[in-house]
């Protein structure tokens, strides 16, 4: 079972996480994603444990615990929603979210569609 660990200090290592989760059962893997530009850890990790009961025990035991002066968030990892695309806005008349409207301005964050009123400066 895959577990999400959030609000991690940038100094936490995979070995430290493996040791913390290892007290609740067998740890199959630990992954701390890093930023592709800076190379620094992104502040979260994924831990895979051997069984669901061990993972549930780790979630119950570690959620809200302090690790390197940070209160960590531990819960079951959920699949990433596939809504990573940009765009939207002027074509579907539902308003913003990126892209460009028909007047060359970026769409809004929602609410009214971009470009339906004259801009006066």
mmCIF file of N, CA and C in Angstrom, residues 31-114:
data_model
loop_
_atom_site.group_PDB
_atom_site.id
_atom_site.type_symbol
_atom_site.label_atom_id
_atom_site.label_comp_id
_atom_site.label_asym_id
_atom_site.label_seq_id
_atom_site.Cartn_x
_atom_site.Cartn_y
_atom_site.Cartn_z
ATOM 1 N N UNK A 31 10.294 7.146 -1.427
ATOM 2 C CA UNK A 31 10.675 8.065 -2.507
ATOM 3 C C UNK A 31 10.383 9.493 -2.080
ATOM 4 N N UNK A 32 11.402 10.342 -2.133
ATOM 5 C CA UNK A 32 11.240 11.766 -1.842
ATOM 6 C C UNK A 32 11.484 12.515 -3.145
ATOM 7 N N UNK A 33 10.407 12.971 -3.811
ATOM 8 C CA UNK A 33 10.590 13.697 -5.076
ATOM 9 C C UNK A 33 11.340 15.002 -4.862
ATOM 10 N N UNK A 34 12.147 15.359 -5.851
ATOM 11 C CA UNK A 34 12.882 16.619 -5.766
ATOM 12 C C UNK A 34 12.503 17.513 -6.942
ATOM 13 N N UNK A 35 12.676 18.802 -6.747
ATOM 14 C CA UNK A 35 12.380 19.787 -7.772
ATOM 15 C C UNK A 35 13.347 19.599 -8.940
ATOM 16 N N UNK A 36 12.821 19.598 -10.160
ATOM 17 C CA UNK A 36 13.696 19.313 -11.298
ATOM 18 C C UNK A 36 14.652 20.460 -11.619
ATOM 19 N N UNK A 37 14.370 21.656 -11.148
ATOM 20 C CA UNK A 37 15.252 22.779 -11.426
ATOM 21 C C UNK A 37 16.286 22.996 -10.330
ATOM 22 N N UNK A 38 15.828 23.009 -9.077
ATOM 23 C CA UNK A 38 16.761 23.285 -7.979
ATOM 24 C C UNK A 38 17.390 22.024 -7.402
ATOM 25 N N UNK A 39 16.725 20.885 -7.585
ATOM 26 C CA UNK A 39 17.234 19.637 -7.027
ATOM 27 C C UNK A 39 16.894 19.442 -5.557
ATOM 28 N N UNK A 40 16.241 20.434 -4.945
ATOM 29 C CA UNK A 40 15.860 20.331 -3.531
ATOM 30 C C UNK A 40 14.627 19.452 -3.377
ATOM 31 N N UNK A 41 14.503 18.758 -2.248
ATOM 32 C CA UNK A 41 13.290 17.973 -1.998
ATOM 33 C C UNK A 41 12.056 18.879 -2.012
ATOM 34 N N UNK A 42 10.929 18.326 -2.437
ATOM 35 C CA UNK A 42 9.718 19.121 -2.595
ATOM 36 C C UNK A 42 8.860 19.181 -1.336
ATOM 37 N N UNK A 43 9.261 18.514 -0.252
ATOM 38 C CA UNK A 43 8.533 18.620 1.006
ATOM 39 C C UNK A 43 7.504 17.539 1.236
ATOM 40 N N UNK A 44 7.525 16.502 0.398
ATOM 41 C CA UNK A 44 6.644 15.362 0.610
ATOM 42 C C UNK A 44 7.338 14.106 0.143
ATOM 43 N N UNK A 45 6.737 12.955 0.503
ATOM 44 C CA UNK A 45 7.347 11.670 0.130
ATOM 45 C C UNK A 45 6.257 10.631 -0.043
ATOM 46 N N UNK A 46 6.635 9.513 -0.645
ATOM 47 C CA UNK A 46 5.760 8.357 -0.766
ATOM 48 C C UNK A 46 6.464 7.158 -0.155
ATOM 49 N N UNK A 47 5.742 6.436 0.677
ATOM 50 C CA UNK A 47 6.275 5.242 1.331
ATOM 51 C C UNK A 47 5.380 4.075 0.957
ATOM 52 N N UNK A 48 5.980 2.978 0.513
ATOM 53 C CA UNK A 48 5.210 1.770 0.217
ATOM 54 C C UNK A 48 5.498 0.740 1.293
ATOM 55 N N UNK A 49 4.409 0.191 1.843
ATOM 56 C CA UNK A 49 4.547 -0.814 2.893
ATOM 57 C C UNK A 49 3.987 -2.138 2.396
ATOM 58 N N UNK A 50 4.448 -3.217 3.045
ATOM 59 C CA UNK A 50 4.109 -4.554 2.599
ATOM 60 C C UNK A 50 2.632 -4.909 2.666
ATOM 61 N N UNK A 51 1.954 -4.562 3.759
ATOM 62 C CA UNK A 51 0.547 -4.933 3.875
ATOM 63 C C UNK A 51 -0.305 -3.732 4.247
ATOM 64 N N UNK A 52 -1.586 -3.892 3.983
ATOM 65 C CA UNK A 52 -2.525 -2.810 4.265
ATOM 66 C C UNK A 52 -2.651 -2.559 5.767
ATOM 67 N N UNK A 53 -2.629 -3.614 6.578
ATOM 68 C CA UNK A 53 -2.765 -3.429 8.034
ATOM 69 C C UNK A 53 -1.556 -2.695 8.606
ATOM 70 N N UNK A 54 -0.363 -3.000 8.111
ATOM 71 C CA UNK A 54 0.839 -2.283 8.553
ATOM 72 C C UNK A 54 0.768 -0.814 8.140
ATOM 73 N N UNK A 55 0.313 -0.570 6.923
ATOM 74 C CA UNK A 55 0.209 0.802 6.428
ATOM 75 C C UNK A 55 -0.806 1.594 7.242
ATOM 76 N N UNK A 56 -1.943 0.983 7.544
ATOM 77 C CA UNK A 56 -2.962 1.667 8.342
ATOM 78 C C UNK A 56 -2.451 1.967 9.746
ATOM 79 N N UNK A 57 -1.675 1.049 10.309
ATOM 80 C CA UNK A 57 -1.083 1.282 11.635
ATOM 81 C C UNK A 57 -0.086 2.435 11.585
ATOM 82 N N UNK A 58 0.703 2.514 10.514
ATOM 83 C CA UNK A 58 1.674 3.601 10.357
ATOM 84 C C UNK A 58 0.965 4.941 10.182
ATOM 85 N N UNK A 59 -0.109 4.956 9.416
ATOM 86 C CA UNK A 59 -0.872 6.189 9.213
ATOM 87 C C UNK A 59 -1.432 6.672 10.549
ATOM 88 N N UNK A 60 -2.035 5.756 11.303
ATOM 89 C CA UNK A 60 -2.614 6.120 12.602
ATOM 90 C C UNK A 60 -1.540 6.572 13.587
ATOM 91 N N UNK A 61 -0.382 5.932 13.549
ATOM 92 C CA UNK A 61 0.663 6.242 14.507
ATOM 93 C C UNK A 61 1.505 7.464 14.181
ATOM 94 N N UNK A 62 1.636 7.787 12.889
ATOM 95 C CA UNK A 62 2.555 8.860 12.498
ATOM 96 C C UNK A 62 1.879 10.160 12.072
ATOM 97 N N UNK A 63 0.600 10.119 11.712
ATOM 98 C CA UNK A 63 -0.080 11.346 11.292
ATOM 99 C C UNK A 63 -0.123 12.333 12.455
ATOM 100 N N UNK A 64 0.383 13.528 12.232
ATOM 101 C CA UNK A 64 0.412 14.555 13.271
ATOM 102 C C UNK A 64 1.650 14.509 14.151
ATOM 103 N N UNK A 65 2.536 13.562 13.896
ATOM 104 C CA UNK A 65 3.765 13.454 14.682
ATOM 105 C C UNK A 65 4.776 14.518 14.232
ATOM 106 N N UNK A 66 5.627 14.938 15.158
ATOM 107 C CA UNK A 66 6.657 15.913 14.834
ATOM 108 C C UNK A 66 7.915 15.187 14.360
ATOM 109 N N UNK A 67 8.418 15.607 13.198
ATOM 110 C CA UNK A 67 9.635 15.034 12.637
ATOM 111 C C UNK A 67 10.499 16.195 12.162
ATOM 112 N N UNK A 68 11.670 16.363 12.794
ATOM 113 C CA UNK A 68 12.568 17.490 12.501
ATOM 114 C C UNK A 68 11.833 18.834 12.622
ATOM 115 N N UNK A 69 11.130 18.996 13.713
ATOM 116 C CA UNK A 69 10.404 20.232 14.043
ATOM 117 C C UNK A 69 9.286 20.584 13.073
ATOM 118 N N UNK A 70 8.773 19.605 12.335
ATOM 119 C CA UNK A 70 7.625 19.814 11.444
ATOM 120 C C UNK A 70 6.573 18.769 11.781
ATOM 121 N N UNK A 71 5.318 19.167 11.836
ATOM 122 C CA UNK A 71 4.225 18.226 12.061
ATOM 123 C C UNK A 71 3.863 17.608 10.722
ATOM 124 N N UNK A 72 4.116 16.313 10.571
ATOM 125 C CA UNK A 72 3.906 15.665 9.276
ATOM 126 C C UNK A 72 2.452 15.225 9.108
ATOM 127 N N UNK A 73 2.038 15.149 7.866
ATOM 128 C CA UNK A 73 0.716 14.675 7.481
ATOM 129 C C UNK A 73 0.918 13.324 6.802
ATOM 130 N N UNK A 74 0.240 12.309 7.303
ATOM 131 C CA UNK A 74 0.393 10.961 6.749
ATOM 132 C C UNK A 74 -0.985 10.416 6.416
ATOM 133 N N UNK A 75 -1.193 10.028 5.165
ATOM 134 C CA UNK A 75 -2.451 9.392 4.775
ATOM 135 C C UNK A 75 -2.248 8.503 3.562
ATOM 136 N N UNK A 76 -3.288 7.789 3.210
ATOM 137 C CA UNK A 76 -3.204 6.885 2.065
ATOM 138 C C UNK A 76 -3.051 7.714 0.791
ATOM 139 N N UNK A 77 -2.133 7.291 -0.048
ATOM 140 C CA UNK A 77 -1.893 7.989 -1.305
ATOM 141 C C UNK A 77 -3.066 7.747 -2.245
ATOM 142 N N UNK A 78 -3.526 8.841 -2.868
ATOM 143 C CA UNK A 78 -4.613 8.737 -3.834
ATOM 144 C C UNK A 78 -4.050 8.966 -5.230
ATOM 145 N N UNK A 79 -4.665 8.376 -6.238
ATOM 146 C CA UNK A 79 -4.175 8.601 -7.604
ATOM 147 C C UNK A 79 -4.262 10.078 -7.971
ATOM 148 N N UNK A 80 -3.308 10.534 -8.732
ATOM 149 C CA UNK A 80 -3.264 11.928 -9.149
ATOM 150 C C UNK A 80 -4.362 12.183 -10.173
ATOM 151 N N UNK A 81 -5.206 13.200 -9.951
ATOM 152 C CA UNK A 81 -6.244 13.483 -10.950
ATOM 153 C C UNK A 81 -5.605 13.974 -12.241
ATOM 154 N N UNK A 82 -6.196 13.605 -13.358
ATOM 155 C CA UNK A 82 -5.624 13.982 -14.641
ATOM 156 C C UNK A 82 -6.214 15.304 -15.111
ATOM 157 N N UNK A 83 -5.904 16.382 -14.374
ATOM 158 C CA UNK A 83 -6.392 17.700 -14.759
ATOM 159 C C UNK A 83 -5.227 18.676 -14.845
ATOM 160 N N UNK A 84 -4.122 18.203 -15.366
ATOM 161 C CA UNK A 84 -2.908 19.014 -15.413
ATOM 162 C C UNK A 84 -2.829 19.915 -16.625
ATOM 163 N N UNK A 85 -3.801 19.834 -17.531
ATOM 164 C CA UNK A 85 -3.736 20.655 -18.732
ATOM 165 C C UNK A 85 -4.060 22.103 -18.454
ATOM 166 N N UNK A 86 -3.592 22.986 -19.305
ATOM 167 C CA UNK A 86 -3.889 24.406 -19.164
ATOM 168 C C UNK A 86 -5.022 24.770 -20.090
ATOM 169 N N UNK A 87 -5.129 26.018 -20.366
ATOM 170 C CA UNK A 87 -6.110 26.477 -21.334
ATOM 171 C C UNK A 87 -7.477 26.659 -20.731
ATOM 172 N N UNK A 88 -8.481 26.628 -21.562
ATOM 173 C CA UNK A 88 -9.833 26.896 -21.104
ATOM 174 C C UNK A 88 -10.103 28.379 -21.208
ATOM 175 N N UNK A 89 -11.307 28.758 -20.968
ATOM 176 C CA UNK A 89 -11.574 30.181 -20.962
ATOM 177 C C UNK A 89 -12.579 30.591 -22.005
ATOM 178 N N UNK A 90 -12.149 31.236 -23.056
ATOM 179 C CA UNK A 90 -13.078 31.928 -23.938
ATOM 180 C C UNK A 90 -13.902 31.027 -24.846
ATOM 181 N N UNK A 91 -13.458 29.870 -25.187
ATOM 182 C CA UNK A 91 -14.200 29.036 -26.131
ATOM 183 C C UNK A 91 -15.454 28.410 -25.525
ATOM 184 N N UNK A 92 -15.380 28.041 -24.247
ATOM 185 C CA UNK A 92 -16.512 27.313 -23.676
ATOM 186 C C UNK A 92 -17.436 28.208 -22.854
ATOM 187 N N UNK A 93 -17.177 29.507 -22.811
ATOM 188 C CA UNK A 93 -18.012 30.490 -22.118
ATOM 189 C C UNK A 93 -18.200 30.205 -20.636
ATOM 190 N N UNK A 94 -17.254 29.529 -20.010
ATOM 191 C CA UNK A 94 -17.355 29.292 -18.578
ATOM 192 C C UNK A 94 -16.321 30.083 -17.804
ATOM 193 N N UNK A 95 -15.580 30.892 -18.432
ATOM 194 C CA UNK A 95 -14.617 31.703 -17.706
ATOM 195 C C UNK A 95 -13.264 31.068 -17.662
ATOM 196 N N UNK A 96 -12.445 31.696 -16.924
ATOM 197 C CA UNK A 96 -11.021 31.602 -16.910
ATOM 198 C C UNK A 96 -10.348 30.312 -16.634
ATOM 199 N N UNK A 97 -9.224 30.341 -16.048
ATOM 200 C CA UNK A 97 -8.419 29.186 -15.813
ATOM 201 C C UNK A 97 -7.197 29.151 -16.688
ATOM 202 N N UNK A 98 -6.858 30.197 -17.326
ATOM 203 C CA UNK A 98 -5.660 30.174 -18.136
ATOM 204 C C UNK A 98 -5.993 30.379 -19.589
ATOM 205 N N UNK A 99 -5.059 30.140 -20.428
ATOM 206 C CA UNK A 99 -5.269 30.346 -21.845
ATOM 207 C C UNK A 99 -5.424 31.828 -22.157
ATOM 208 N N UNK A 100 -5.902 32.149 -23.330
ATOM 209 C CA UNK A 100 -6.114 33.541 -23.717
ATOM 210 C C UNK A 100 -7.520 33.692 -24.246
ATOM 211 N N UNK A 101 -8.126 34.832 -23.939
ATOM 212 C CA UNK A 101 -9.461 35.055 -24.477
ATOM 213 C C UNK A 101 -9.353 35.721 -25.839
ATOM 214 N N UNK A 102 -10.492 36.094 -26.387
ATOM 215 C CA UNK A 102 -10.488 36.591 -27.754
ATOM 216 C C UNK A 102 -9.935 38.003 -27.899
ATOM 217 N N UNK A 103 -9.509 38.646 -26.811
ATOM 218 C CA UNK A 103 -8.910 39.970 -26.914
ATOM 219 C C UNK A 103 -7.435 39.957 -26.543
ATOM 220 N N UNK A 104 -6.866 38.794 -26.375
ATOM 221 C CA UNK A 104 -5.451 38.718 -26.092
ATOM 222 C C UNK A 104 -5.099 38.808 -24.622
ATOM 223 N N UNK A 105 -6.101 38.792 -23.758
ATOM 224 C CA UNK A 105 -5.837 38.827 -22.321
ATOM 225 C C UNK A 105 -5.945 37.422 -21.764
ATOM 226 N N UNK A 106 -5.236 37.156 -20.699
ATOM 227 C CA UNK A 106 -5.344 35.859 -20.051
ATOM 228 C C UNK A 106 -6.704 35.701 -19.405
ATOM 229 N N UNK A 107 -7.193 34.481 -19.372
ATOM 230 C CA UNK A 107 -8.487 34.214 -18.753
ATOM 231 C C UNK A 107 -8.421 34.438 -17.257
ATOM 232 N N UNK A 108 -9.547 34.608 -16.637
ATOM 233 C CA UNK A 108 -9.613 34.813 -15.195
ATOM 234 C C UNK A 108 -9.487 33.506 -14.445
ATOM 235 N N UNK A 109 -9.748 33.519 -13.146
ATOM 236 C CA UNK A 109 -9.676 32.299 -12.340
ATOM 237 C C UNK A 109 -11.042 31.660 -12.186
ATOM 238 N N UNK A 110 -11.986 32.077 -12.920
ATOM 239 C CA UNK A 110 -13.327 31.528 -12.788
ATOM 240 C C UNK A 110 -14.299 32.680 -12.637
ATOM 241 N N UNK A 111 -15.555 32.346 -12.533
ATOM 242 C CA UNK A 111 -16.526 33.415 -12.414
ATOM 243 C C UNK A 111 -16.968 33.842 -13.788
ATOM 244 N N UNK A 112 -16.683 35.055 -14.164
ATOM 245 C CA UNK A 112 -17.140 35.499 -15.467
ATOM 246 C C UNK A 112 -16.077 35.252 -16.543
ATOM 247 N N UNK A 113 -16.524 35.008 -17.741
ATOM 248 C CA UNK A 113 -15.573 34.779 -18.836
ATOM 249 C C UNK A 113 -14.733 36.013 -19.105
ATOM 250 N N UNK A 114 -13.515 35.802 -19.528
ATOM 251 C CA UNK A 114 -12.643 36.919 -19.836
ATOM 252 C C UNK A 114 -13.013 37.560 -21.159
#
